[in-house]
mmCIF file of C-alpha atoms in Angstrom:
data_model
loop_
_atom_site.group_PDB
_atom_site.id
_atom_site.type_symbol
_atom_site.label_atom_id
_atom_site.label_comp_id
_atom_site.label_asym_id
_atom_site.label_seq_id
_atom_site.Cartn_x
_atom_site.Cartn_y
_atom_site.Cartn_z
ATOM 1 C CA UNK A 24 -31.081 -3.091 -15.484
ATOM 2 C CA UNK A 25 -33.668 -1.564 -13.451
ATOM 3 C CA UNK A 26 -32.513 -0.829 -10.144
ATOM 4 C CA UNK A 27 -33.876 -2.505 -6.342
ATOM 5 C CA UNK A 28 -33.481 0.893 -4.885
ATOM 6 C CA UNK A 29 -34.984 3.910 -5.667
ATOM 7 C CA UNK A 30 -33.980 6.185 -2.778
ATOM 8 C CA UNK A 31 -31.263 5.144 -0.022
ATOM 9 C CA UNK A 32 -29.765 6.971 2.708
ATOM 10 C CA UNK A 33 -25.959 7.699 3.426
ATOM 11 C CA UNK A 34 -24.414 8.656 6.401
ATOM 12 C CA UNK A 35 -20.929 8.180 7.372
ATOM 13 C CA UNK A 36 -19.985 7.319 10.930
ATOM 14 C CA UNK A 37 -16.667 7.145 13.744
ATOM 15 C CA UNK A 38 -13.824 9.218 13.122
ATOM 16 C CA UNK A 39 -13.051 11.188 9.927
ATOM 17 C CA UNK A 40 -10.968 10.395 7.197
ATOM 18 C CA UNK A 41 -9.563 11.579 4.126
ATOM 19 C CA UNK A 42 -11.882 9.932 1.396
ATOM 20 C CA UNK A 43 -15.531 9.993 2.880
ATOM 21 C CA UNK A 44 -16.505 13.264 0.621
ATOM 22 C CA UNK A 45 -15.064 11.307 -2.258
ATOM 23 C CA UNK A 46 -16.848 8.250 -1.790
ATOM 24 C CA UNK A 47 -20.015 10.227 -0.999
ATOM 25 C CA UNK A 48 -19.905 11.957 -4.222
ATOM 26 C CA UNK A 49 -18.596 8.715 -6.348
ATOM 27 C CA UNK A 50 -21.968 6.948 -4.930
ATOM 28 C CA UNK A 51 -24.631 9.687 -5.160
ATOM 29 C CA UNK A 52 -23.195 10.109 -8.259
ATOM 30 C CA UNK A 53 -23.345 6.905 -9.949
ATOM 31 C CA UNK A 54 -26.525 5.979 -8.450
ATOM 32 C CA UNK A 55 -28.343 8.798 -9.741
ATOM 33 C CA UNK A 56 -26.694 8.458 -13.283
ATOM 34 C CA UNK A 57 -26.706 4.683 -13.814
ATOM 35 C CA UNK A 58 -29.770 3.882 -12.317
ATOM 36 C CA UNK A 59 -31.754 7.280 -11.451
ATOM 37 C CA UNK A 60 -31.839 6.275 -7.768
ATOM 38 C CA UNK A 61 -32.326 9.466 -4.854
ATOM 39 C CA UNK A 62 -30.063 9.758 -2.294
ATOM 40 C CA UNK A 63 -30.510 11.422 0.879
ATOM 41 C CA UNK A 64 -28.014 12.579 2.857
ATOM 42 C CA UNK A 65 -28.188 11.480 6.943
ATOM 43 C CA UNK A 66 -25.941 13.993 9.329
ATOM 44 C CA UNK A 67 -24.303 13.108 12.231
ATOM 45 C CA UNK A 68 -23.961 9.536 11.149
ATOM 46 C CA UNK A 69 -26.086 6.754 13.461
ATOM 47 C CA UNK A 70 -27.479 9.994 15.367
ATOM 48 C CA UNK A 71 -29.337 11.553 12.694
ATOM 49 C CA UNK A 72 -30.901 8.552 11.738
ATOM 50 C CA UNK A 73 -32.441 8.254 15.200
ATOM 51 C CA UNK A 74 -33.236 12.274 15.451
ATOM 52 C CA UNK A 75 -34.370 12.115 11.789
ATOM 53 C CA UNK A 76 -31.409 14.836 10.439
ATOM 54 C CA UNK A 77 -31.737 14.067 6.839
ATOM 55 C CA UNK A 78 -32.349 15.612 3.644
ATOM 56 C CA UNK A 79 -32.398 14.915 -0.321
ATOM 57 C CA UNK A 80 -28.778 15.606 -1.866
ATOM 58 C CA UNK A 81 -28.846 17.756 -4.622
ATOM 59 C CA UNK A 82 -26.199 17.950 -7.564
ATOM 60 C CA UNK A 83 -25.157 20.971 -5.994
ATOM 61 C CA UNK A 84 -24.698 19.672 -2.606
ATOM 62 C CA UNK A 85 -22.378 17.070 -4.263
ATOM 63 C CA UNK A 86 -20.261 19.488 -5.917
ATOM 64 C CA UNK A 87 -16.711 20.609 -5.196
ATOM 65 C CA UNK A 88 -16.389 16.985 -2.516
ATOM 66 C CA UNK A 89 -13.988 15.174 -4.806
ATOM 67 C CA UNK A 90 -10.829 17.047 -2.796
ATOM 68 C CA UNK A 91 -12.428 17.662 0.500
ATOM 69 C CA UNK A 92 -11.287 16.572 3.696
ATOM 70 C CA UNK A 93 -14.040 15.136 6.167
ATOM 71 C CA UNK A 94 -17.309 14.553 5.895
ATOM 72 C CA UNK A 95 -19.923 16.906 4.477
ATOM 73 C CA UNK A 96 -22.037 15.074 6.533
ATOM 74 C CA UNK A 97 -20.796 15.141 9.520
ATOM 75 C CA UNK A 98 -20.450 11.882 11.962
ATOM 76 C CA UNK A 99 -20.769 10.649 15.448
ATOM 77 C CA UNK A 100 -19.910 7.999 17.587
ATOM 78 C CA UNK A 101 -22.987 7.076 18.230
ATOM 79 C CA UNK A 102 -23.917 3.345 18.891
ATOM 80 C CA UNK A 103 -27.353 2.660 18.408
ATOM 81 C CA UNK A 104 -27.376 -0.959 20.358
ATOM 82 C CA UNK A 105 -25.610 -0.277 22.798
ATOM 83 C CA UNK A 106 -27.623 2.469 23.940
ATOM 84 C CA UNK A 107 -30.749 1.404 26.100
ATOM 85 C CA UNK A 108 -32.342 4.323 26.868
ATOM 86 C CA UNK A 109 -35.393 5.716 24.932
ATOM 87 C CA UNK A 110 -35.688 9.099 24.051
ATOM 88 C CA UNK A 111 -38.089 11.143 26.211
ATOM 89 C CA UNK A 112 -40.226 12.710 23.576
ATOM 90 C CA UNK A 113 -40.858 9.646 21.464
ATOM 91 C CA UNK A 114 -40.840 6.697 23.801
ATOM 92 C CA UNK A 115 -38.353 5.234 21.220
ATOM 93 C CA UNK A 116 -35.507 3.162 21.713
ATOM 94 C CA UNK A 117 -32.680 4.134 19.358
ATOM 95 C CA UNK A 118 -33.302 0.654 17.232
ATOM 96 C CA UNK A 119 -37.174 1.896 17.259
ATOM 97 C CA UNK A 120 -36.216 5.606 16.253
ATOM 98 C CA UNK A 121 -33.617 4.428 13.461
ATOM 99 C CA UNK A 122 -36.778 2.054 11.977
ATOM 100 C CA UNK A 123 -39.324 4.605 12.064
ATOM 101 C CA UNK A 124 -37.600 7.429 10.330
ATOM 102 C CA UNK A 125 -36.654 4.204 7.495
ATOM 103 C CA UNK A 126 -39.796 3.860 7.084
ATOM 104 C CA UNK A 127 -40.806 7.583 7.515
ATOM 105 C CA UNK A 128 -38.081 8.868 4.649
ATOM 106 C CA UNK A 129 -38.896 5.711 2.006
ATOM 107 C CA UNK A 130 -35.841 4.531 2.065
ATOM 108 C CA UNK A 131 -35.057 1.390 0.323
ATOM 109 C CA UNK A 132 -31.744 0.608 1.869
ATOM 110 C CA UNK A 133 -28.782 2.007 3.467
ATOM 111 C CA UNK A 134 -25.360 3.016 2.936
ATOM 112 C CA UNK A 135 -23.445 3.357 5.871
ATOM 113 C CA UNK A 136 -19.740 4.245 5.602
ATOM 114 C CA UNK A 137 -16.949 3.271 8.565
ATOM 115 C CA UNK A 138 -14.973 1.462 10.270
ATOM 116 C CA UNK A 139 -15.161 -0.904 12.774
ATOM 117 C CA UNK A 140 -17.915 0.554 14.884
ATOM 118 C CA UNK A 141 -19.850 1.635 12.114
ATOM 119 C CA UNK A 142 -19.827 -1.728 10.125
ATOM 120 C CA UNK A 143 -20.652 -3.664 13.337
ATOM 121 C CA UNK A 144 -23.583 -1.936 14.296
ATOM 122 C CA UNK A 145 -24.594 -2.261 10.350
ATOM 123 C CA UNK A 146 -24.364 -5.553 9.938
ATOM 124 C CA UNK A 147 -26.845 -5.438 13.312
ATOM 125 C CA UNK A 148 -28.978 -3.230 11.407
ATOM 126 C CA UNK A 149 -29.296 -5.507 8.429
ATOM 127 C CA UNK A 150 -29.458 -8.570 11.198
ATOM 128 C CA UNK A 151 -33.073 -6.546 12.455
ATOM 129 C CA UNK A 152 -34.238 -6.498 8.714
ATOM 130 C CA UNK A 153 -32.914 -3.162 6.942
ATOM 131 C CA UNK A 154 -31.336 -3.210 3.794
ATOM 132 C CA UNK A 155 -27.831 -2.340 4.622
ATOM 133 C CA UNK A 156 -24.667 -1.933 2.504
ATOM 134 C CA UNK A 157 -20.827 -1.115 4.236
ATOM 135 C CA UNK A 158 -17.843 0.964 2.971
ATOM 136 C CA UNK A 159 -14.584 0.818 4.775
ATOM 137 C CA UNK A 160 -13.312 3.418 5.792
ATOM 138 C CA UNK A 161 -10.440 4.287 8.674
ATOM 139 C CA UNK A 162 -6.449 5.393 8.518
ATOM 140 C CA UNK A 163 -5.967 2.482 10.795
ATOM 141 C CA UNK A 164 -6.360 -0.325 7.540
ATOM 142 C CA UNK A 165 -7.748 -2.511 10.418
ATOM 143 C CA UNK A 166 -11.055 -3.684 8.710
ATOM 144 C CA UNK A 167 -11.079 -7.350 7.862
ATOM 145 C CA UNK A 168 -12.006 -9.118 4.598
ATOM 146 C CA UNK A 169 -10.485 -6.110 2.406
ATOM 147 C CA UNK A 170 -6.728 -5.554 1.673
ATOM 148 C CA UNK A 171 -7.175 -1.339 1.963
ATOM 149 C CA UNK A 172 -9.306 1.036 3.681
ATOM 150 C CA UNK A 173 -9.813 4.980 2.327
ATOM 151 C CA UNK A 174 -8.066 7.117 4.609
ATOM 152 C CA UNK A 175 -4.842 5.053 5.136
ATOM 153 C CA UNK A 176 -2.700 6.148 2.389
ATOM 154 C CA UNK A 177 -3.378 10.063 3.129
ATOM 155 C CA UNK A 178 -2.226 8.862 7.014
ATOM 156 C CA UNK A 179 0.271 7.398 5.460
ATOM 157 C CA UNK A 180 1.628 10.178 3.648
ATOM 158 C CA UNK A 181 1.534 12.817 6.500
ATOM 159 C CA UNK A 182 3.284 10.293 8.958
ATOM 160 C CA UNK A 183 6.118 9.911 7.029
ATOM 161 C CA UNK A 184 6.308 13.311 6.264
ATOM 162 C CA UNK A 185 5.992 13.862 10.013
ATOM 163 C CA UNK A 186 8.922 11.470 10.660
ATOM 164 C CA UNK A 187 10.992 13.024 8.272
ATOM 165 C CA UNK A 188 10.871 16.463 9.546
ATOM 166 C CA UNK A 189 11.261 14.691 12.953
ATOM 167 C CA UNK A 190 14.230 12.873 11.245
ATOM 168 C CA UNK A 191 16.175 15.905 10.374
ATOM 169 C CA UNK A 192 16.115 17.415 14.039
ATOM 170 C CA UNK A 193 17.254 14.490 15.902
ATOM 171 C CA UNK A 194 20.515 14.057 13.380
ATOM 172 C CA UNK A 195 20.957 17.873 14.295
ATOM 173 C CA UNK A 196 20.543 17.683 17.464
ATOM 174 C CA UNK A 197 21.878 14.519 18.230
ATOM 175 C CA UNK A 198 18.732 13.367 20.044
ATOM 176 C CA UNK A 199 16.699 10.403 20.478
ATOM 177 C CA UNK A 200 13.015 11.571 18.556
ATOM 178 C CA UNK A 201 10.030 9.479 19.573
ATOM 179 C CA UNK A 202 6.850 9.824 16.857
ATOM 180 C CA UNK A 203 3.575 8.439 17.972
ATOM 181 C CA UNK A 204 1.472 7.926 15.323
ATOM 182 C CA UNK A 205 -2.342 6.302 15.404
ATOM 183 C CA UNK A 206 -3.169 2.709 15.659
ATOM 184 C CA UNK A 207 -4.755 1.824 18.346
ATOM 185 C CA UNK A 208 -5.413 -1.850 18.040
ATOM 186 C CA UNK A 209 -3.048 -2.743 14.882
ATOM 187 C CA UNK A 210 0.297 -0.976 13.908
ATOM 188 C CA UNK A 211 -0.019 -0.856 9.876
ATOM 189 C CA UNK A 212 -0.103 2.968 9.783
ATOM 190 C CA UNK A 213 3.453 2.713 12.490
ATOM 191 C CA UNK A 214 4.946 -0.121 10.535
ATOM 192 C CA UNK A 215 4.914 1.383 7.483
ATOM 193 C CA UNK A 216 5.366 4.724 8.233
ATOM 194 C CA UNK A 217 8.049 4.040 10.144
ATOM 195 C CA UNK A 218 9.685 1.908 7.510
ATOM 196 C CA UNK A 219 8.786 5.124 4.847
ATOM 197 C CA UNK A 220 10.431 7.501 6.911
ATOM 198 C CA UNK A 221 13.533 5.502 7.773
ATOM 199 C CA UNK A 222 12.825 4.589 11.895
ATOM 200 C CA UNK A 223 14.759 2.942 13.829
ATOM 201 C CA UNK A 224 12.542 1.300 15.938
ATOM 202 C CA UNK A 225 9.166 0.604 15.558
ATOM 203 C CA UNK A 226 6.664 -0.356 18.090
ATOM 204 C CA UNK A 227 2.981 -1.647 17.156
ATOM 205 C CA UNK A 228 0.281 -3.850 19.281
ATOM 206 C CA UNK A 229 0.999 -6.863 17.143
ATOM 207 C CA UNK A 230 4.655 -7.104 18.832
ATOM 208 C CA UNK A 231 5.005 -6.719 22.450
ATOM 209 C CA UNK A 232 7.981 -4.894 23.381
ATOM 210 C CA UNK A 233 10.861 -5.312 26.101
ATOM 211 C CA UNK A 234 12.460 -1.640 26.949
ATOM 212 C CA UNK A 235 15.900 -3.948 26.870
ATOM 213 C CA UNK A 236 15.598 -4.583 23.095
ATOM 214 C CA UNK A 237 14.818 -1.113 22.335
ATOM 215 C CA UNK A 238 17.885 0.316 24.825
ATOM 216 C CA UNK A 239 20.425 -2.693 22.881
ATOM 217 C CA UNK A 240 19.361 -0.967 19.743
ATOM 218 C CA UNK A 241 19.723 2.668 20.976
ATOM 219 C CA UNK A 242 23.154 1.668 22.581
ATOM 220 C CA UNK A 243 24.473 -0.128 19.187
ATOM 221 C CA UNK A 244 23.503 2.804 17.574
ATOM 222 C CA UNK A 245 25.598 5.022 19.635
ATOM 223 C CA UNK A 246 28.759 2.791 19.735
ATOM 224 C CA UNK A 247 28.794 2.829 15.848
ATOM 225 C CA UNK A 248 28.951 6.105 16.053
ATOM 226 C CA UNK A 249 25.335 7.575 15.297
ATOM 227 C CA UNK A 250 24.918 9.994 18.081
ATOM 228 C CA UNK A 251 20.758 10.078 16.914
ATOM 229 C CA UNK A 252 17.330 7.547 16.334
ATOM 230 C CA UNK A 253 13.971 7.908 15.719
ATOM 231 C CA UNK A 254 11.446 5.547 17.704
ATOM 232 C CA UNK A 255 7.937 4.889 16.081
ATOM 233 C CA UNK A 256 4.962 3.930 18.250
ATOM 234 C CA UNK A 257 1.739 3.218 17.035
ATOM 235 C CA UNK A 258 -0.526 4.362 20.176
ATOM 236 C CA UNK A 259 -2.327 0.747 21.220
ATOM 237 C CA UNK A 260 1.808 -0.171 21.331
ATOM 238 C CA UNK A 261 2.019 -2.561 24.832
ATOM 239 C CA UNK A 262 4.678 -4.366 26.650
ATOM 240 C CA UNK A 263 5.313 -7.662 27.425
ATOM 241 C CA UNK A 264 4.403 -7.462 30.529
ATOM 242 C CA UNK A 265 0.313 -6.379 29.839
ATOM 243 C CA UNK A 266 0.767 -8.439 26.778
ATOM 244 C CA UNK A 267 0.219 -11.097 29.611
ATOM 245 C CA UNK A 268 -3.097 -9.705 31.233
ATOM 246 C CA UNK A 269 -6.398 -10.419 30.632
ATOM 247 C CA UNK A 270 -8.848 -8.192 28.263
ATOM 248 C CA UNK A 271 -9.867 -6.827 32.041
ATOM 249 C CA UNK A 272 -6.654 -6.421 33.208
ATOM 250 C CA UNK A 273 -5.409 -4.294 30.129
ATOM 251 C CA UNK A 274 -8.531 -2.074 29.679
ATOM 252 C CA UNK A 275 -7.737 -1.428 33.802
ATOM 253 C CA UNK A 276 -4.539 -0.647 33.379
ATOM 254 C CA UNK A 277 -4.848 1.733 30.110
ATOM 255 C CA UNK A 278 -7.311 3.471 32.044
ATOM 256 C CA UNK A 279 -4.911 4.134 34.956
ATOM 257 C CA UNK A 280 -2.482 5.881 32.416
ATOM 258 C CA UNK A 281 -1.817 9.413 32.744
ATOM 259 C CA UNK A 282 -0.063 10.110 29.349
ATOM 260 C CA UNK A 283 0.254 8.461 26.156
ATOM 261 C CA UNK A 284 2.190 5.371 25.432
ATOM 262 C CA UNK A 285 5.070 6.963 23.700
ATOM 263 C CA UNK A 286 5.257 9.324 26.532
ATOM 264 C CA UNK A 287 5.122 5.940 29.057
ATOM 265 C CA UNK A 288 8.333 4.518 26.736
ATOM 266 C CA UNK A 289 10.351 7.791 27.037
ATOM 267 C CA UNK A 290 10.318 7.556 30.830
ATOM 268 C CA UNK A 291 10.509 3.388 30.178
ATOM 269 C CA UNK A 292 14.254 4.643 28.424
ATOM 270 C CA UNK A 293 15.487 7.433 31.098
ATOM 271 C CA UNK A 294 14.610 4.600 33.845
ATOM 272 C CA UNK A 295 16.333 1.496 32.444
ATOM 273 C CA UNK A 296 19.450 3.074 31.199
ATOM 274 C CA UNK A 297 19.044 7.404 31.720
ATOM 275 C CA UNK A 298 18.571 7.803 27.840
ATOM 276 C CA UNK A 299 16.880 11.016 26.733
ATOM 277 C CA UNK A 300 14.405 11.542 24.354
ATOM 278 C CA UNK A 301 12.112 13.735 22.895
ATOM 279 C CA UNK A 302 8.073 12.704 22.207
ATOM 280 C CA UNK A 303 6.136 14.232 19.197
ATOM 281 C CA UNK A 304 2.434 12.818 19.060
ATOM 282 C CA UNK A 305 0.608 13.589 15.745
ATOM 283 C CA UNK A 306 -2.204 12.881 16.572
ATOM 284 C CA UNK A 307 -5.705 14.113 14.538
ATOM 285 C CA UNK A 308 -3.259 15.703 11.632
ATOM 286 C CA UNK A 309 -3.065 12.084 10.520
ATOM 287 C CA UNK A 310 -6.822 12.515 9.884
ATOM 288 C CA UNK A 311 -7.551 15.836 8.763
ATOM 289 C CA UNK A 312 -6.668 17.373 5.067
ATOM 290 C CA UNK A 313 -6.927 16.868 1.570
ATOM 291 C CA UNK A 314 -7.099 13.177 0.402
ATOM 292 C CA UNK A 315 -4.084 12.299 -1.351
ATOM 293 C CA UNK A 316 -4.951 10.945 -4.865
ATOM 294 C CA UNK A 317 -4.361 6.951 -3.821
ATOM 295 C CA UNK A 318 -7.016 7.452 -1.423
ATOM 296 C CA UNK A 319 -9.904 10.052 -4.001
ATOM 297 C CA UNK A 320 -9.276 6.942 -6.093
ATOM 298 C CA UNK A 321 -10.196 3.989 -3.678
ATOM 299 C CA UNK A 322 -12.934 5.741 -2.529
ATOM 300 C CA UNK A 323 -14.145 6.709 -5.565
ATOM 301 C CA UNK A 324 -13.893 2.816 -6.672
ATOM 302 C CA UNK A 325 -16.298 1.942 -3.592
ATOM 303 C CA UNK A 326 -18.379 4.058 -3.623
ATOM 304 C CA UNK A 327 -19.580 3.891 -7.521
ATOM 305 C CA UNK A 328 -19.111 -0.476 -6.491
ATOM 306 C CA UNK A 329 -21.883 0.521 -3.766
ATOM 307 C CA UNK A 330 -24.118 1.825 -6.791
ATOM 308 C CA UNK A 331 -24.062 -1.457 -8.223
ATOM 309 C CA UNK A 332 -24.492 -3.122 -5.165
ATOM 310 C CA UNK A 333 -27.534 -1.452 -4.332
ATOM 311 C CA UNK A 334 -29.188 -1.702 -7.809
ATOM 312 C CA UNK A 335 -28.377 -5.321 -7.442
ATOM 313 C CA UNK A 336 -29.909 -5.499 -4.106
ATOM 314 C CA UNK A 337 -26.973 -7.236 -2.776
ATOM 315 C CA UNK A 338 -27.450 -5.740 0.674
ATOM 316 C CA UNK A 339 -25.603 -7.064 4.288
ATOM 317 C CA UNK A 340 -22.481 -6.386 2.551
ATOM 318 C CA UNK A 341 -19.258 -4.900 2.940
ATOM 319 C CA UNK A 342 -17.831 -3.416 -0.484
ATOM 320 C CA UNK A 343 -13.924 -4.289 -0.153
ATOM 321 C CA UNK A 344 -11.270 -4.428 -2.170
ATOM 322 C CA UNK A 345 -9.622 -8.450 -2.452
ATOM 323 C CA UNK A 346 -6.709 -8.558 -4.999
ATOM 324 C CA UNK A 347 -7.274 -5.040 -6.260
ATOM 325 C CA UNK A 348 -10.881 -5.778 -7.191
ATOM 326 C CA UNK A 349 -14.146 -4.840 -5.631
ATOM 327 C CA UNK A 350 -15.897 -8.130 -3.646
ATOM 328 C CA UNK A 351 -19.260 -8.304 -1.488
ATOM 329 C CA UNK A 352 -18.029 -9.651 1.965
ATOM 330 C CA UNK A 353 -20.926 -10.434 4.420
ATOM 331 C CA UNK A 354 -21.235 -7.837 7.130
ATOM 332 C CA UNK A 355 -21.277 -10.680 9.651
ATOM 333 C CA UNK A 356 -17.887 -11.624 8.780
ATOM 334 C CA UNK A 357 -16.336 -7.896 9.930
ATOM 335 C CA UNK A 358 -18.472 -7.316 12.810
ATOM 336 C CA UNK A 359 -16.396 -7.280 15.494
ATOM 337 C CA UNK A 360 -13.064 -8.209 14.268
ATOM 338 C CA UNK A 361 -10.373 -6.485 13.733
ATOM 339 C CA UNK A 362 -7.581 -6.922 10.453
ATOM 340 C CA UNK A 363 -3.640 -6.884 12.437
ATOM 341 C CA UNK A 364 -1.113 -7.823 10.866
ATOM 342 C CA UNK A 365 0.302 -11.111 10.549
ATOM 343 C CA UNK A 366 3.691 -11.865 12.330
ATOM 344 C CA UNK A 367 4.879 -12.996 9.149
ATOM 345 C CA UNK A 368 3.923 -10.472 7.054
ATOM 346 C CA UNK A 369 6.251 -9.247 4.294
ATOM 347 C CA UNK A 370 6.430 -6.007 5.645
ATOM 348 C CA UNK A 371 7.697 -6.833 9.189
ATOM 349 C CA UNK A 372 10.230 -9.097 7.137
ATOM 350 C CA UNK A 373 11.279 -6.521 5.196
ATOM 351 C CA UNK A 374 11.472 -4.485 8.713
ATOM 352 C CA UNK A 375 13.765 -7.529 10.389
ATOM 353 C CA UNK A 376 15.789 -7.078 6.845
ATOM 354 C CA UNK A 377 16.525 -3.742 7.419
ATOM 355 C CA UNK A 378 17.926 -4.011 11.060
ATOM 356 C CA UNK A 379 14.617 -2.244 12.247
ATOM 357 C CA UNK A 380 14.200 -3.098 15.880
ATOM 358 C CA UNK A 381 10.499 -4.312 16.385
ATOM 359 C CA UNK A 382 11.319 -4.159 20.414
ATOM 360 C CA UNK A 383 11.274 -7.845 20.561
#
C-alpha cells in the first residue's frame, strides 16, 4: 500500500513516562520499514514545534530506546491555545508558529504522544486543519476510550514495591505507614497498588472519605490485635466535605494547602482520635526508570498501530487499546475528559471483598 505520509513529526508532551522511548522507536521504526516514511523528531514537545526544535531521526538516533526511561525527546507543558501571547521576534501566535514550521518542515501529519493535555490540545490541532494522530500515554490510566495507557504498569510495579518495603517497617515498628502515591484526578494507580501491596486503606478521588471510617478501621485493627496498617492515598484523594464544593470552591481550597493530602490525613488521624502515623510520598520515582516489559510491549503495539494509521491517513485519532486490540477513537471524544473509575468496578469490589476500607 503506498503510504499518505511521507514525512511526519513526533514529539511527546506532559509528564514522562516509562514507554515514550519505546513507542518512539516502535513508530519511527515501522514507518520507515513498512512504508519508507521520514520521521522527524520535535524536542520539547508543543514548544519545539512553535520554536521550530526539530530534526530528521536517524537509525542511529533510534537505537538503544527500547529500555530507556523518558523521552529522548524531551517534553514540556506547554499549551499552545491557551497561550495568547505572540512571540516578539515573529509576530506569531503559538497556533501561527506551530502552522508555519508544518508547513516549513513538509510535514504530512503529526504524531503527538500524551496524556490528557497533550491529546486535548491535538485534537485542537487537527480541529484547525493539521493532520494529527494521538498515543496515550500517562501512569495515571486516566485517558478515556482505551482500557490501558503506557506508563501505568511500570507505576504500578514501583508502588507496590514501595508499599511493600513500607509494609515491612510498620509491622516492625508497630506504626501506622501512610504511602501517597500519584493520581491526581482518578485513583487506579492507588487502588491497585494498594490492593498489590496488601493496604489497608485506600483513599482515591473517586470515593470521598470520612476520617471516622478510616479511624473505625485503624481502631478494629488494633483491638484484633494488629498493633500496625498501611494507608494508601492517591494525591487528588478529597473528603466529603470538598466533595461538596463547587469546581471554584475546590481549586480555592487546594490552593490554600500547605502540604500534601496524605500529609493533611495524618494530622486528619492525630486530631480525631491522637493516632500516629508516618507519611512516605513517592512521588516522581513512580515516573522515572526502566519500563517494565508490560509497558515496552504496549507501547511498542501503539506505536507500530500509529504506522498504519498514518499510512492509512486515518488522522484525528487516538490509537487505544479496546478489548486488547488496537482501535481509532476520535480525538474529540478524549479531549477534555478524564477515564475514573467506575464505583462499581470489579476492582473496588474485589477491594470491599477483602475488608479494604475505601474511607467511606
Amino acid at each position: 500500500m503506498e503510504s499518505k505520509v511521507k514525512r511526519f513529526g513526533i514529539l511527546t508532551s506532559g509528564g514522562d513516562a516509562p514507554g515514550l522511548n519505546a513507542a518512539i522507536r516502535a513508530l519511527c521504526r515501522s514507518a520507515k520499514l513498512q512504508y519508507g516514511m521520514e520521521p522527524v523528531g520535535i524536542f520539547n514537545g508543543y514548544r519545539g514545534l512553535i520554536d521550530g526544535n526539530m530534526k530528521v531521526l536517524t537509525d542511529s538516533f533510534l537505537s538503544g530506546l527500547l529500555t530507556a526511561g523518558g523521552t529522548v525527546l524531551g517534553t514540556s507543558r506547554e499549551k499552545p491555545f491557551k497561550n495568547p501571547l505572540a512571540d516578539e521576534k515573529t509576530g506569531l501566535l503559538p497556533v501561527e508558529a506551530i502552522k508555519e514550521n508544518y508547513k516549513k518542515w513538509n510535514l504530512d501529519a503529526l504524531v503527538c504522544i500524551g496524556g490528557n493535555g497533550t491529546n486535548t490540545t491535538a485534537s485542537l490541532l487537527f480541529q484547525s486543519g493539521l493532520n494529527v494522530i494521538g498515543l496515550p500515554k500517562t501512569i495515571d490510566n486516566d485517558i478515556a476510550e482505551t482500557d490501558m495507557t503506557f506508563g501505568f504498569y511500570t507505576a504500578l510495579d514501583v508502588a507496590s514495591e514501595s508499599i511493600d518495603r513500607i509494609h515491612t517497617t510498620a509491622c516492625s515498628h508497630g506504626r501506622i505507614m501512610i504511602v501517597e502515591v500519584m493520581g491526581h484526578k482518578a485513583g487506579w494507580l492507588g487502588l491497585y497498588s494498594g490492593i498489590a501491596g496488601g493496604a489497608d486503606v485506600i483513599l482515591i478521588p473517586e470515593i470521598p472519605y470520612n476520617i471516622d471510617s478510616i479511624v473505625k478501621k485503624l481502631k478494629n485493627r488494633q483491638a484484633a490485635g494488629k498493633n500496625f496498617s498501611v494507608v494508601v492515598v492517591a494525591e487528588g484523594a478529597k473528603s466529603v466535605e470538598e466533595s461538596r464544593m463547587d469546581k471554584k470552591a475546590f481549586k480555592k481550597a487546594r490552593a490554600a494547602m500547605t502540604v500534601p493530602v496524605s500529609y493533611r490525613v495524618s494530622d486528619e488521624l492525630s486530631q480525631a482520635a491522637g493516632i500516629e502515623s508516618r507519611v512516605t510520598v513517592l512521588g516522581y520515582l513512580q515516573r522515572g526508570g526502566i519500563p517494565s516489559p508490560s509497558d515496552r510491549l504496549l507501547a511498542t503495539q501503539l506505536g507500530a498501530a500509529a504506522a498504519d494509521f498514518l499510512a492509512e491517513g486515518n488522522f484525528g485519532k487516538l490509537v487505544a487499546i479496546q478489548n486488547g486490540k488496537t482501535a481509532g477513537v476520535p480525538l474529540e471524544n478524549v479531549a477534555g475528559k478524564v477515564k475514573n473509575i467506575p464505583l462499581d468496578h470489579p476492582v473496588i469490589e474485589t477491594a470491599r471483598t477483602l475488608g479494604i476500607c475505601l474511607g467511606d
